[in-house]
PDB file of C-alpha atoms in Angstrom:
ATOM      1  CA  MET A 152       0.000   0.000   0.000  1.00  0.00           C
ATOM      2  CA  ASN A 153       1.349   3.385  -0.981  1.00  0.00           C
ATOM      3  CA  THR A 154       0.973   5.919   1.828  1.00  0.00           C
ATOM      4  CA  ASP A 155       2.644   8.888   0.189  1.00  0.00           C
ATOM      5  CA  PRO A 156       0.661  12.087   0.785  1.00  0.00           C
ATOM      6  CA  LEU A 157      -1.672  13.271  -1.921  1.00  0.00           C
ATOM      7  CA  PRO A 158      -1.106  16.533  -3.786  1.00  0.00           C
ATOM      8  CA  ALA A 159      -2.117  19.489  -1.654  1.00  0.00           C
ATOM      9  CA  MET A 160      -5.500  21.041  -2.357  1.00  0.00           C
ATOM     10  CA  GLY A 161      -6.364  24.452  -0.982  1.00  0.00           C
ATOM     11  CA  ALA A 162      -5.527  26.197   2.252  1.00  0.00           C
ATOM     12  CA  GLU A 163      -7.686  25.234   5.222  1.00  0.00           C
ATOM     13  CA  LYS A 164      -6.120  26.928   8.216  1.00  0.00           C
ATOM     14  CA  GLY A 165      -3.558  29.667   8.489  1.00  0.00           C
ATOM     15  CA  GLY A 166      -2.334  29.102   4.938  1.00  0.00           C
ATOM     16  CA  GLN A 167      -1.479  25.466   5.682  1.00  0.00           C
ATOM     17  CA  LYS A 168      -2.440  22.962   3.009  1.00  0.00           C
ATOM     18  CA  PHE A 169      -3.669  19.434   3.639  1.00  0.00           C
ATOM     19  CA  PRO A 170      -3.996  16.425   1.327  1.00  0.00           C
ATOM     20  CA  PRO A 171      -7.519  16.216  -0.107  1.00  0.00           C
ATOM     21  CA  ILE A 172      -9.953  13.399   0.537  1.00  0.00           C
ATOM     22  CA  TYR A 173     -10.251  11.014  -2.386  1.00  0.00           C
ATOM     23  CA  GLU A 174     -13.828  11.550  -3.537  1.00  0.00           C
ATOM     24  CA  HIS A 175     -14.605   8.158  -5.064  1.00  0.00           C
ATOM     25  CA  PRO A 176     -15.122   4.594  -3.790  1.00  0.00           C
ATOM     26  CA  TYR A 177     -12.764   1.688  -4.366  1.00  0.00           C
ATOM     27  CA  TRP A 178     -14.428   0.424  -7.552  1.00  0.00           C
ATOM     28  CA  TRP A 179     -13.962   3.828  -9.174  1.00  0.00           C
ATOM     29  CA  ALA A 180     -10.280   3.979  -8.219  1.00  0.00           C
ATOM     30  CA  ASN A 181      -9.774   0.482  -9.594  1.00  0.00           C
ATOM     31  CA  ARG A 182     -11.638   1.279 -12.806  1.00  0.00           C
ATOM     32  CA  PHE A 183      -9.737   4.501 -13.561  1.00  0.00           C
ATOM     33  CA  GLY A 184      -6.295   3.542 -12.282  1.00  0.00           C
ATOM     34  CA  GLU A 185      -6.354   5.715  -9.156  1.00  0.00           C
ATOM     35  CA  LEU A 186      -5.746   3.075  -6.486  1.00  0.00           C
ATOM     36  CA  GLU A 187      -2.648   4.877  -5.217  1.00  0.00           C
ATOM     37  CA  GLN A 188      -4.676   8.014  -4.424  1.00  0.00           C
ATOM     38  CA  PHE A 189      -7.460   5.915  -2.914  1.00  0.00           C
ATOM     39  CA  HIS A 190      -5.151   3.997  -0.558  1.00  0.00           C
ATOM     40  CA  ALA A 191      -3.244   7.131   0.455  1.00  0.00           C
ATOM     41  CA  SER A 192      -6.469   8.942   1.366  1.00  0.00           C
ATOM     42  CA  HIS A 193      -7.893   5.923   3.187  1.00  0.00           C
ATOM     43  CA  THR A 194      -4.684   5.590   5.227  1.00  0.00           C
ATOM     44  CA  LEU A 195      -4.940   9.235   6.277  1.00  0.00           C
ATOM     45  CA  ASN A 196      -8.582   8.680   7.275  1.00  0.00           C
ATOM     46  CA  PHE A 197      -7.527   5.746   9.446  1.00  0.00           C
ATOM     47  CA  ASN A 198      -4.673   7.712  11.025  1.00  0.00           C
ATOM     48  CA  CYS A 199      -7.007  10.637  11.706  1.00  0.00           C
ATOM     49  CA  ALA A 200      -9.513   8.372  13.491  1.00  0.00           C
ATOM     50  CA  LEU A 201      -6.711   6.841  15.555  1.00  0.00           C
ATOM     51  CA  ALA A 202      -5.381  10.287  16.472  1.00  0.00           C
ATOM     52  CA  ILE A 203      -8.851  11.443  17.576  1.00  0.00           C
ATOM     53  CA  GLY A 204      -9.176   8.403  19.845  1.00  0.00           C
ATOM     54  CA  LEU A 205      -5.821   9.122  21.477  1.00  0.00           C
ATOM     55  CA  ALA A 206      -6.604  12.842  21.835  1.00  0.00           C
ATOM     56  CA  LEU A 207      -9.867  11.971  23.605  1.00  0.00           C
ATOM     57  CA  GLU A 208      -7.857  10.091  26.221  1.00  0.00           C
ATOM     58  CA  ASN A 209      -5.185  12.775  26.566  1.00  0.00           C
ATOM     59  CA  HIS A 210      -7.595  15.695  26.959  1.00  0.00           C
ATOM     60  CA  TYR A 211     -10.139  14.087  29.257  1.00  0.00           C
ATOM     61  CA  ASP A 212      -9.975  15.054  32.939  1.00  0.00           C
ATOM     62  CA  PHE A 213     -11.088  11.933  34.798  1.00  0.00           C
ATOM     63  CA  ASP A 214     -11.236  13.739  38.160  1.00  0.00           C
ATOM     64  CA  ALA A 215     -13.507  16.489  36.866  1.00  0.00           C
ATOM     65  CA  GLU A 216     -15.138  14.150  34.320  1.00  0.00           C
ATOM     66  CA  ARG A 217     -14.730  16.813  31.663  1.00  0.00           C
ATOM     67  CA  LEU A 218     -13.401  16.775  28.105  1.00  0.00           C
ATOM     68  CA  ASP A 219     -11.430  19.675  26.681  1.00  0.00           C
ATOM     69  CA  ALA A 220     -13.078  19.327  23.268  1.00  0.00           C
ATOM     70  CA  ALA A 221     -11.499  22.533  21.962  1.00  0.00           C
ATOM     71  CA  ALA A 222      -7.996  21.166  22.625  1.00  0.00           C
ATOM     72  CA  VAL A 223      -8.847  17.878  20.881  1.00  0.00           C
ATOM     73  CA  ILE A 224     -10.160  19.581  17.761  1.00  0.00           C
ATOM     74  CA  LYS A 225      -7.233  21.988  17.584  1.00  0.00           C
ATOM     75  CA  GLU A 226      -4.739  19.125  17.845  1.00  0.00           C
ATOM     76  CA  ILE A 227      -6.439  17.077  15.122  1.00  0.00           C
ATOM     77  CA  VAL A 228      -7.222  19.941  12.755  1.00  0.00           C
ATOM     78  CA  ASP A 229      -3.645  21.224  12.981  1.00  0.00           C
ATOM     79  CA  LYS A 230      -2.461  17.803  11.806  1.00  0.00           C
ATOM     80  CA  PHE A 231      -5.173  16.675   9.362  1.00  0.00           C
ATOM     81  CA  GLY A 232      -7.215  19.752   8.489  1.00  0.00           C
ATOM     82  CA  PHE A 233     -10.919  20.451   8.926  1.00  0.00           C
ATOM     83  CA  GLU A 234     -12.043  18.539   5.854  1.00  0.00           C
ATOM     84  CA  ARG A 235     -10.643  15.161   6.895  1.00  0.00           C
ATOM     85  CA  THR A 236     -11.464  15.658  10.584  1.00  0.00           C
ATOM     86  CA  MET A 237     -15.116  16.302   9.762  1.00  0.00           C
ATOM     87  CA  TYR A 238     -15.209  13.462   7.229  1.00  0.00           C
ATOM     88  CA  VAL A 239     -13.978  10.957   9.819  1.00  0.00           C
ATOM     89  CA  LEU A 240     -16.358  12.247  12.496  1.00  0.00           C
ATOM     90  CA  ALA A 241     -19.314  12.072  10.101  1.00  0.00           C
ATOM     91  CA  SER A 242     -18.395   8.484   9.209  1.00  0.00           C
ATOM     92  CA  THR A 243     -18.258   7.728  12.932  1.00  0.00           C
ATOM     93  CA  VAL A 244     -21.816   9.045  13.349  1.00  0.00           C
ATOM     94  CA  TRP A 245     -23.121   6.538  10.788  1.00  0.00           C
ATOM     95  CA  GLU A 246     -21.179   3.712  12.429  1.00  0.00           C
ATOM     96  CA  TYR A 247     -22.845   4.525  15.764  1.00  0.00           C
ATOM     97  CA  ALA A 248     -26.231   5.444  14.275  1.00  0.00           C
ATOM     98  CA  TRP A 249     -27.914   3.034  16.706  1.00  0.00           C
ATOM     99  CA  ASP A 250     -26.472   4.846  19.759  1.00  0.00           C
ATOM    100  CA  ASP A 251     -28.792   7.368  21.426  1.00  0.00           C
ATOM    101  CA  CYS A 252     -25.759   9.248  22.769  1.00  0.00           C
ATOM    102  CA  ILE A 253     -25.283  10.665  19.274  1.00  0.00           C
ATOM    103  CA  SER A 254     -27.570  13.700  19.252  1.00  0.00           C
ATOM    104  CA  GLN A 255     -30.059  14.501  16.522  1.00  0.00           C
ATOM    105  CA  GLU A 256     -28.090  17.668  15.777  1.00  0.00           C
ATOM    106  CA  SER A 257     -24.953  15.608  15.110  1.00  0.00           C
ATOM    107  CA  ARG A 258     -26.901  13.228  12.867  1.00  0.00           C
ATOM    108  CA  GLU A 259     -28.288  16.118  10.837  1.00  0.00           C
ATOM    109  CA  TRP A 260     -24.803  17.612  10.544  1.00  0.00           C
ATOM    110  CA  ALA A 261     -23.365  14.280   9.353  1.00  0.00           C
ATOM    111  CA  ARG A 262     -25.901  14.213   6.511  1.00  0.00           C
ATOM    112  CA  THR A 263     -24.294  17.373   5.123  1.00  0.00           C
ATOM    113  CA  ILE A 264     -20.903  15.640   4.780  1.00  0.00           C
ATOM    114  CA  PRO A 265     -20.621  13.595   1.554  1.00  0.00           C
ATOM    115  CA  CYS A 266     -19.689   9.934   2.035  1.00  0.00           C
ATOM    116  CA  TYR A 267     -17.506   8.554  -0.745  1.00  0.00           C
ATOM    117  CA  ASP A 268     -16.721   5.087   0.602  1.00  0.00           C
ATOM    118  CA  GLU A 269     -18.681   1.868   0.898  1.00  0.00           C
ATOM    119  CA  PRO A 270     -19.954   1.176   4.461  1.00  0.00           C
ATOM    120  CA  ASP A 271     -17.533  -1.694   5.025  1.00  0.00           C
ATOM    121  CA  MET A 272     -14.654   0.605   4.079  1.00  0.00           C
ATOM    122  CA  SER A 273     -15.719   3.612   6.170  1.00  0.00           C
ATOM    123  CA  ARG A 274     -16.042   1.383   9.256  1.00  0.00           C
ATOM    124  CA  GLY A 275     -12.258   1.104   9.155  1.00  0.00           C
ATOM    125  CA  TYR A 276     -11.852   4.715  10.234  1.00  0.00           C
ATOM    126  CA  ALA A 277     -14.680   5.160  12.721  1.00  0.00           C
ATOM    127  CA  VAL A 278     -13.387   6.697  15.951  1.00  0.00           C
ATOM    128  CA  ASN A 279     -13.187   4.226  18.810  1.00  0.00           C
ATOM    129  CA  GLY A 280     -14.331   6.048  21.929  1.00  0.00           C
ATOM    130  CA  ASN A 281     -17.127   7.142  24.204  1.00  0.00           C
ATOM    131  CA  THR A 282     -20.027   8.330  22.039  1.00  0.00           C
ATOM    132  CA  ASN A 283     -20.939  11.096  24.495  1.00  0.00           C
ATOM    133  CA  LEU A 284     -17.455  12.553  24.034  1.00  0.00           C
ATOM    134  CA  ILE A 285     -17.584  12.062  20.270  1.00  0.00           C
ATOM    135  CA  ASP A 286     -20.841  14.011  20.211  1.00  0.00           C
ATOM    136  CA  GLN A 287     -19.102  16.851  22.080  1.00  0.00           C
ATOM    137  CA  LEU A 288     -16.317  16.842  19.491  1.00  0.00           C
ATOM    138  CA  ILE A 289     -18.830  17.196  16.680  1.00  0.00           C
ATOM    139  CA  SER A 290     -20.353  20.276  18.315  1.00  0.00           C
ATOM    140  CA  GLN A 291     -16.877  21.739  18.812  1.00  0.00           C
ATOM    141  CA  VAL A 292     -15.697  21.094  15.251  1.00  0.00           C
ATOM    142  CA  GLN A 293     -18.827  22.752  13.857  1.00  0.00           C
ATOM    143  CA  HIS A 294     -18.172  25.814  16.022  1.00  0.00           C
ATOM    144  CA  ASP A 295     -14.469  26.025  15.145  1.00  0.00           C
ATOM    145  CA  TYR A 296     -15.083  25.457  11.440  1.00  0.00           C
ATOM    146  CA  THR A 297     -17.655  28.258  11.331  1.00  0.00           C
ATOM    147  CA  LEU A 298     -15.178  30.648  12.975  1.00  0.00           C
ATOM    148  CA  ALA A 299     -12.408  29.581  10.584  1.00  0.00           C
ATOM    149  CA  GLN A 300     -14.594  30.314   7.560  1.00  0.00           C
ATOM    150  CA  SER A 301     -15.488  33.846   8.682  1.00  0.00           C
ATOM    151  CA  PRO A 302     -14.351  35.990   7.005  1.00  0.00           C
ATOM    152  CA  LYS A 303     -14.167  33.492   4.150  1.00  0.00           C
ATOM    153  CA  THR A 304     -11.209  33.952   1.855  1.00  0.00           C
ATOM    154  CA  HIS A 305     -11.310  33.188  -1.839  1.00  0.00           C
ATOM    155  CA  GLU A 306      -8.583  30.970  -3.258  1.00  0.00           C
ATOM    156  CA  ILE A 307      -7.601  31.656  -6.863  1.00  0.00           C
ATOM    157  CA  SER A 308      -7.935  28.399  -8.748  1.00  0.00           C
ATOM    158  CA  GLY A 309      -6.952  27.304 -12.215  1.00  0.00           C
ATOM    159  CA  ALA A 310     -10.525  27.858 -13.354  1.00  0.00           C
ATOM    160  CA  ASP A 311     -10.388  31.471 -12.114  1.00  0.00           C
ATOM    161  CA  MET A 312      -7.236  31.988 -14.157  1.00  0.00           C
ATOM    162  CA  GLY A 313      -8.860  30.722 -17.328  1.00  0.00           C
ATOM    163  CA  GLU A 314      -7.212  27.290 -17.291  1.00  0.00           C
ATOM    164  CA  GLU A 315      -9.349  24.472 -18.636  1.00  0.00           C
ATOM    165  CA  ALA A 316      -9.609  21.167 -16.794  1.00  0.00           C
ATOM    166  CA  PRO A 317      -8.575  18.124 -18.812  1.00  0.00           C
ATOM    167  CA  PRO A 318     -11.641  16.810 -20.678  1.00  0.00           C
ATOM    168  CA  MET A 319     -13.334  13.651 -19.437  1.00  0.00           C
ATOM    169  CA  ASP A 320     -14.371  10.915 -21.838  1.00  0.00           C
ATOM    170  CA  SER A 321     -18.074  10.110 -22.113  1.00  0.00           C
ATOM    171  CA  TYR A 322     -17.914   7.010 -19.957  1.00  0.00           C
ATOM    172  CA  GLU A 323     -16.155   8.850 -17.126  1.00  0.00           C
ATOM    173  CA  GLN A 324     -18.802  11.581 -17.251  1.00  0.00           C
ATOM    174  CA  LEU A 325     -21.518   8.938 -17.051  1.00  0.00           C
ATOM    175  CA  ALA A 326     -19.780   7.132 -14.199  1.00  0.00           C
ATOM    176  CA  ARG A 327     -19.430  10.352 -12.213  1.00  0.00           C
ATOM    177  CA  ARG A 328     -23.092  11.225 -12.660  1.00  0.00           C
ATOM    178  CA  MET A 329     -24.210   7.733 -11.703  1.00  0.00           C
ATOM    179  CA  GLU A 330     -22.011   7.693  -8.615  1.00  0.00           C
ATOM    180  CA  ALA A 331     -23.302  11.102  -7.526  1.00  0.00           C
ATOM    181  CA  SER A 332     -26.868   9.854  -7.936  1.00  0.00           C
ATOM    182  CA  TYR A 333     -26.093   6.703  -5.957  1.00  0.00           C
ATOM    183  CA  GLN A 334     -24.599   8.695  -3.100  1.00  0.00           C
ATOM    184  CA  GLU A 335     -27.772  10.799  -2.950  1.00  0.00           C
ATOM    185  CA  HIS A 336     -29.878   7.647  -2.711  1.00  0.00           C
ATOM    186  CA  TYR A 337     -27.536   6.174  -0.108  1.00  0.00           C
ATOM    187  CA  ALA A 338     -27.787   9.282   2.076  1.00  0.00           C
ATOM    188  CA  GLY A 339     -31.549   8.816   2.073  1.00  0.00           C
ATOM    189  CA  TRP A 340     -31.420   5.081   2.833  1.00  0.00           C
ATOM    190  CA  VAL A 341     -29.416   5.489   6.026  1.00  0.00           C
ATOM    191  CA  ASN A 342     -32.248   7.563   7.481  1.00  0.00           C
ATOM    192  CA  LEU A 343     -35.024   5.092   6.672  1.00  0.00           C
ATOM    193  CA  SER A 344     -36.656   2.817   9.215  1.00  0.00           C
ATOM    194  CA  SER A 345     -36.243  -0.955   9.002  1.00  0.00           C
ATOM    195  CA  GLU A 346     -39.793  -1.286   7.680  1.00  0.00           C
ATOM    196  CA  ALA A 347     -39.206   1.276   4.934  1.00  0.00           C
ATOM    197  CA  LEU A 348     -35.958  -0.430   3.910  1.00  0.00           C
ATOM    198  CA  ILE A 349     -37.729  -3.787   3.637  1.00  0.00           C
ATOM    199  CA  GLU A 350     -40.544  -2.295   1.555  1.00  0.00           C
ATOM    200  CA  GLY A 351     -38.046  -0.600  -0.766  1.00  0.00           C
ATOM    201  CA  ALA A 352     -35.662  -3.558  -0.977  1.00  0.00           C
ATOM    202  CA  LYS A 353     -36.377  -4.266  -4.659  1.00  0.00           C
ATOM    203  CA  GLU A 354     -35.791  -0.657  -5.691  1.00  0.00           C
ATOM    204  CA  ILE A 355     -32.595  -0.491  -3.630  1.00  0.00           C
ATOM    205  CA  ALA A 356     -31.351  -3.773  -5.118  1.00  0.00           C
ATOM    206  CA  ALA A 357     -32.048  -2.495  -8.650  1.00  0.00           C
ATOM    207  CA  LEU A 358     -29.990   0.655  -8.024  1.00  0.00           C
ATOM    208  CA  GLN A 359     -27.147  -1.360  -6.513  1.00  0.00           C
ATOM    209  CA  ASP A 360     -27.174  -3.848  -9.398  1.00  0.00           C
ATOM    210  CA  THR A 361     -27.089  -0.993 -11.896  1.00  0.00           C
ATOM    211  CA  ARG A 362     -24.199   0.702 -10.136  1.00  0.00           C
ATOM    212  CA  GLU A 363     -22.161  -2.508  -9.978  1.00  0.00           C
ATOM    213  CA  PHE A 364     -22.853  -3.438 -13.608  1.00  0.00           C
ATOM    214  CA  MET A 365     -22.065   0.002 -14.992  1.00  0.00           C
ATOM    215  CA  ALA A 366     -18.935   0.318 -12.848  1.00  0.00           C
ATOM    216  CA  GLU A 367     -17.407  -2.605 -14.702  1.00  0.00           C
ATOM    217  CA  GLY A 368     -18.256  -1.103 -18.081  1.00  0.00           C
ATOM    218  CA  ARG A 369     -19.935  -4.265 -19.301  1.00  0.00           C
ATOM    219  CA  GLY A 370     -22.349  -4.477 -22.196  1.00  0.00           C
ATOM    220  CA  ILE A 371     -22.603  -0.815 -23.177  1.00  0.00           C
ATOM    221  CA  ASP A 372     -21.333   0.769 -26.376  1.00  0.00           C
ATOM    222  CA  PRO A 373     -20.369   4.420 -26.965  1.00  0.00           C
ATOM    223  CA  ASP A 374     -23.766   5.217 -28.498  1.00  0.00           C
ATOM    224  CA  GLY A 375     -25.456   3.842 -25.371  1.00  0.00           C
ATOM    225  CA  VAL A 376     -23.225   5.999 -23.173  1.00  0.00           C
ATOM    226  CA  ASP A 377     -24.101   9.096 -25.200  1.00  0.00           C
ATOM    227  CA  TYR A 378     -27.814   8.326 -24.905  1.00  0.00           C
ATOM    228  CA  LEU A 379     -27.649   7.818 -21.137  1.00  0.00           C
ATOM    229  CA  LEU A 380     -25.865  11.146 -20.773  1.00  0.00           C
ATOM    230  CA  THR A 381     -28.938  12.858 -22.240  1.00  0.00           C
ATOM    231  CA  LEU A 382     -31.113  11.575 -19.370  1.00  0.00           C
ATOM    232  CA  PRO A 383     -31.639  13.631 -16.192  1.00  0.00           C
ATOM    233  CA  ASP A 384     -30.696  10.700 -13.930  1.00  0.00           C
ATOM    234  CA  PRO A 385     -29.058   7.839 -15.862  1.00  0.00           C
ATOM    235  CA  LEU A 386     -28.685   5.609 -12.790  1.00  0.00           C
ATOM    236  CA  GLN A 387     -32.381   5.844 -11.914  1.00  0.00           C
ATOM    237  CA  ALA A 388     -33.435   5.344 -15.536  1.00  0.00           C
ATOM    238  CA  VAL A 389     -31.400   2.147 -15.938  1.00  0.00           C
ATOM    239  CA  ALA A 390     -32.481   0.858 -12.526  1.00  0.00           C
ATOM    240  CA  ASP A 391     -36.165   1.465 -13.314  1.00  0.00           C
ATOM    241  CA  HIS A 392     -35.887  -0.440 -16.577  1.00  0.00           C
ATOM    242  CA  TRP A 393     -34.074  -3.302 -14.844  1.00  0.00           C
ATOM    243  CA  LEU A 394     -36.763  -3.353 -12.154  1.00  0.00           C
ATOM    244  CA  GLN A 395     -39.443  -3.801 -14.827  1.00  0.00           C
ATOM    245  CA  ARG A 396     -37.585  -6.834 -16.113  1.00  0.00           C
ATOM    246  CA  MET A 397     -37.317  -8.260 -12.602  1.00  0.00           C
ATOM    247  CA  ASP A 398     -41.073  -7.812 -12.142  1.00  0.00           C
ATOM    248  CA  ASP A 399     -41.723 -10.079 -15.137  1.00  0.00           C
ATOM    249  CA  LEU A 400     -42.358 -13.495 -13.554  1.00  0.00           C
ATOM    250  CA  SER A 401     -42.963 -15.358 -16.818  1.00  0.00           C
ATOM    251  CA  ASP A 402     -39.798 -17.411 -16.363  1.00  0.00           C
ATOM    252  CA  PHE A 403     -40.266 -17.935 -12.633  1.00  0.00           C
ATOM    253  CA  GLY A 404     -42.141 -21.246 -12.977  1.00  0.00           C
ATOM    254  CA  PHE A 405     -39.491 -22.606 -15.331  1.00  0.00           C
ATOM    255  CA  ALA A 406     -36.707 -21.614 -12.928  1.00  0.00           C
ATOM    256  CA  LEU A 407     -38.571 -23.201 -10.013  1.00  0.00           C
ATOM    257  CA  ASP A 408     -39.118 -26.485 -11.906  1.00  0.00           C
ATOM    258  CA  GLU A 409     -35.465 -26.531 -12.910  1.00  0.00           C
ATOM    259  CA  LEU A 410     -34.360 -26.087  -9.299  1.00  0.00           C
ATOM    260  CA  CYS A 411     -36.693 -28.783  -7.975  1.00  0.00           C
ATOM    261  CA  CYS A 412     -35.611 -31.293 -10.609  1.00  0.00           C
ATOM    262  CA  ARG A 413     -31.990 -30.603  -9.793  1.00  0.00           C
ATOM    263  CA  GLN A 414     -32.528 -31.041  -6.065  1.00  0.00           C
ATOM    264  CA  ASN A 415     -34.736 -34.171  -6.361  1.00  0.00           C
ATOM    265  CA  PRO A 416     -33.171 -36.509  -8.951  1.00  0.00           C
ATOM    266  CA  PRO A 417     -34.812 -39.947  -9.519  1.00  0.00           C
ATOM    267  CA  ALA A 418     -33.775 -42.471  -6.880  1.00  0.00           C
ATOM    268  CA  LYS A 419     -31.247 -45.016  -8.116  1.00  0.00           C
ATOM    269  CA  LYS A 420     -32.640 -48.538  -8.203  1.00  0.00           C
ATOM    270  CA  SER A 421     -30.862 -51.489  -6.649  1.00  0.00           C
ATOM    271  CA  VAL A 422     -29.187 -54.060  -8.908  1.00  0.00           C
ATOM    272  CA  LEU A 423     -31.912 -56.624  -8.125  1.00  0.00           C
ATOM    273  CA  ALA A 424     -34.658 -54.144  -8.961  1.00  0.00           C
ATOM    274  CA  GLN A 425     -32.900 -53.284 -12.220  1.00  0.00           C
ATOM    275  CA  LEU A 426     -32.734 -56.990 -13.165  1.00  0.00           C
ATOM    276  CA  HIS A 427     -36.407 -57.483 -12.381  1.00  0.00           C
ATOM    277  CA  GLY A 428     -37.240 -54.481 -14.462  1.00  0.00           C
ATOM    278  CA  LYS A 429     -35.120 -55.705 -17.320  1.00  0.00           C
ATOM    279  CA  THR A 430     -36.750 -59.141 -17.199  1.00  0.00           C
ATOM    280  CA  ALA A 431     -40.218 -57.671 -17.186  1.00  0.00           C
ATOM    281  CA  ALA A 432     -39.372 -55.478 -20.151  1.00  0.00           C
ATOM    282  CA  GLU A 433     -38.013 -58.370 -22.303  1.00  0.00           C
ATOM    283  CA  PRO A 434     -40.564 -60.186 -24.573  1.00  0.00           C
ATOM    284  CA  PRO A 435     -41.133 -63.885 -23.754  1.00  0.00           C
ATOM    285  CA  LYS A 436     -38.915 -66.309 -25.674  1.00  0.00           C
ATOM    286  CA  PRO A 437     -40.609 -68.884 -28.023  1.00  0.00           C
ATOM    287  CA  HIS A 438     -41.001 -72.377 -26.517  1.00  0.00           C
ATOM    288  CA  THR A 439     -38.469 -74.877 -27.841  1.00  0.00           C
ATOM    289  CA  PRO A 440     -39.512 -78.555 -27.266  1.00  0.00           C
ATOM    290  CA  VAL A 441     -36.951 -80.723 -25.591  1.00  0.00           C
ATOM    291  CA  LYS A 442     -35.755 -84.073 -27.091  1.00  0.00           C
ATOM    292  CA  LYS A 443     -38.167 -86.292 -25.088  1.00  0.00           C
ATOM    293  CA  GLU A 444     -41.122 -84.237 -26.206  1.00  0.00           C
ATOM    294  CA  GLU A 445     -39.990 -84.717 -29.834  1.00  0.00           C
ATOM    295  CA  GLU A 446     -39.865 -88.509 -29.421  1.00  0.00           C
ATOM    296  CA  ARG A 447     -43.426 -88.547 -28.227  1.00  0.00           C
TER     297      ARG A 447
END
């Protein structure tokens, strides 16, 4: 795993620059040859979560039972920047979504932070600590971030200077739009009740199937890519069409019969039973008189 820092992106605090968060999941990095950036960003996420856990211990006064949340946030932000600190804390909220110690305010704040990783990946950098203290950190980081952004300074970017970004091919444009749509859906799913998730399971499965299929670039030609790019939400359009096909149960009976025949093959007869069957199936042989009968 390559852990070299990523190229710096923008000043976050006092002119200091921090490596940016890689804004795509693993499958995207694998598809477009960006695994080095993905692993480097994920390693920094993990190190940030570990550092937050240690800072919680170092800045907690056990005698007074009080956390110096401001000191924790300053220590972490000085090392990792606001962007990554908030990203890791938001991921921690979703990991502990079942815990009532995470306030509703923190949950609502976490929804404003984009999640780029799959759930099994983001669990790797959830902060390990007391959720009451983690909730205090979230309140503190919101406060400190607001102060840091006021007055907000404008960074001159390449776009401001008239530089054009390198053009994306059609498939990459489609993949980016589909991934953005999926992340919107995912943000809504995490807030649904168990009953609502069960009722919407087919729709969710169709979106996930579409995302996985399209990520591998299978079975779609350039003309198909161009057509999908004309649609307002290509991911939803493909998923809806796939869902219609899944709702067609015309082949269900055939598939069921095929499964049952495979699981219940005819019982194999014993050797004796096979011989009896063979004898019964053979026609009777013509009677041939023996020698004594001929003499008579």
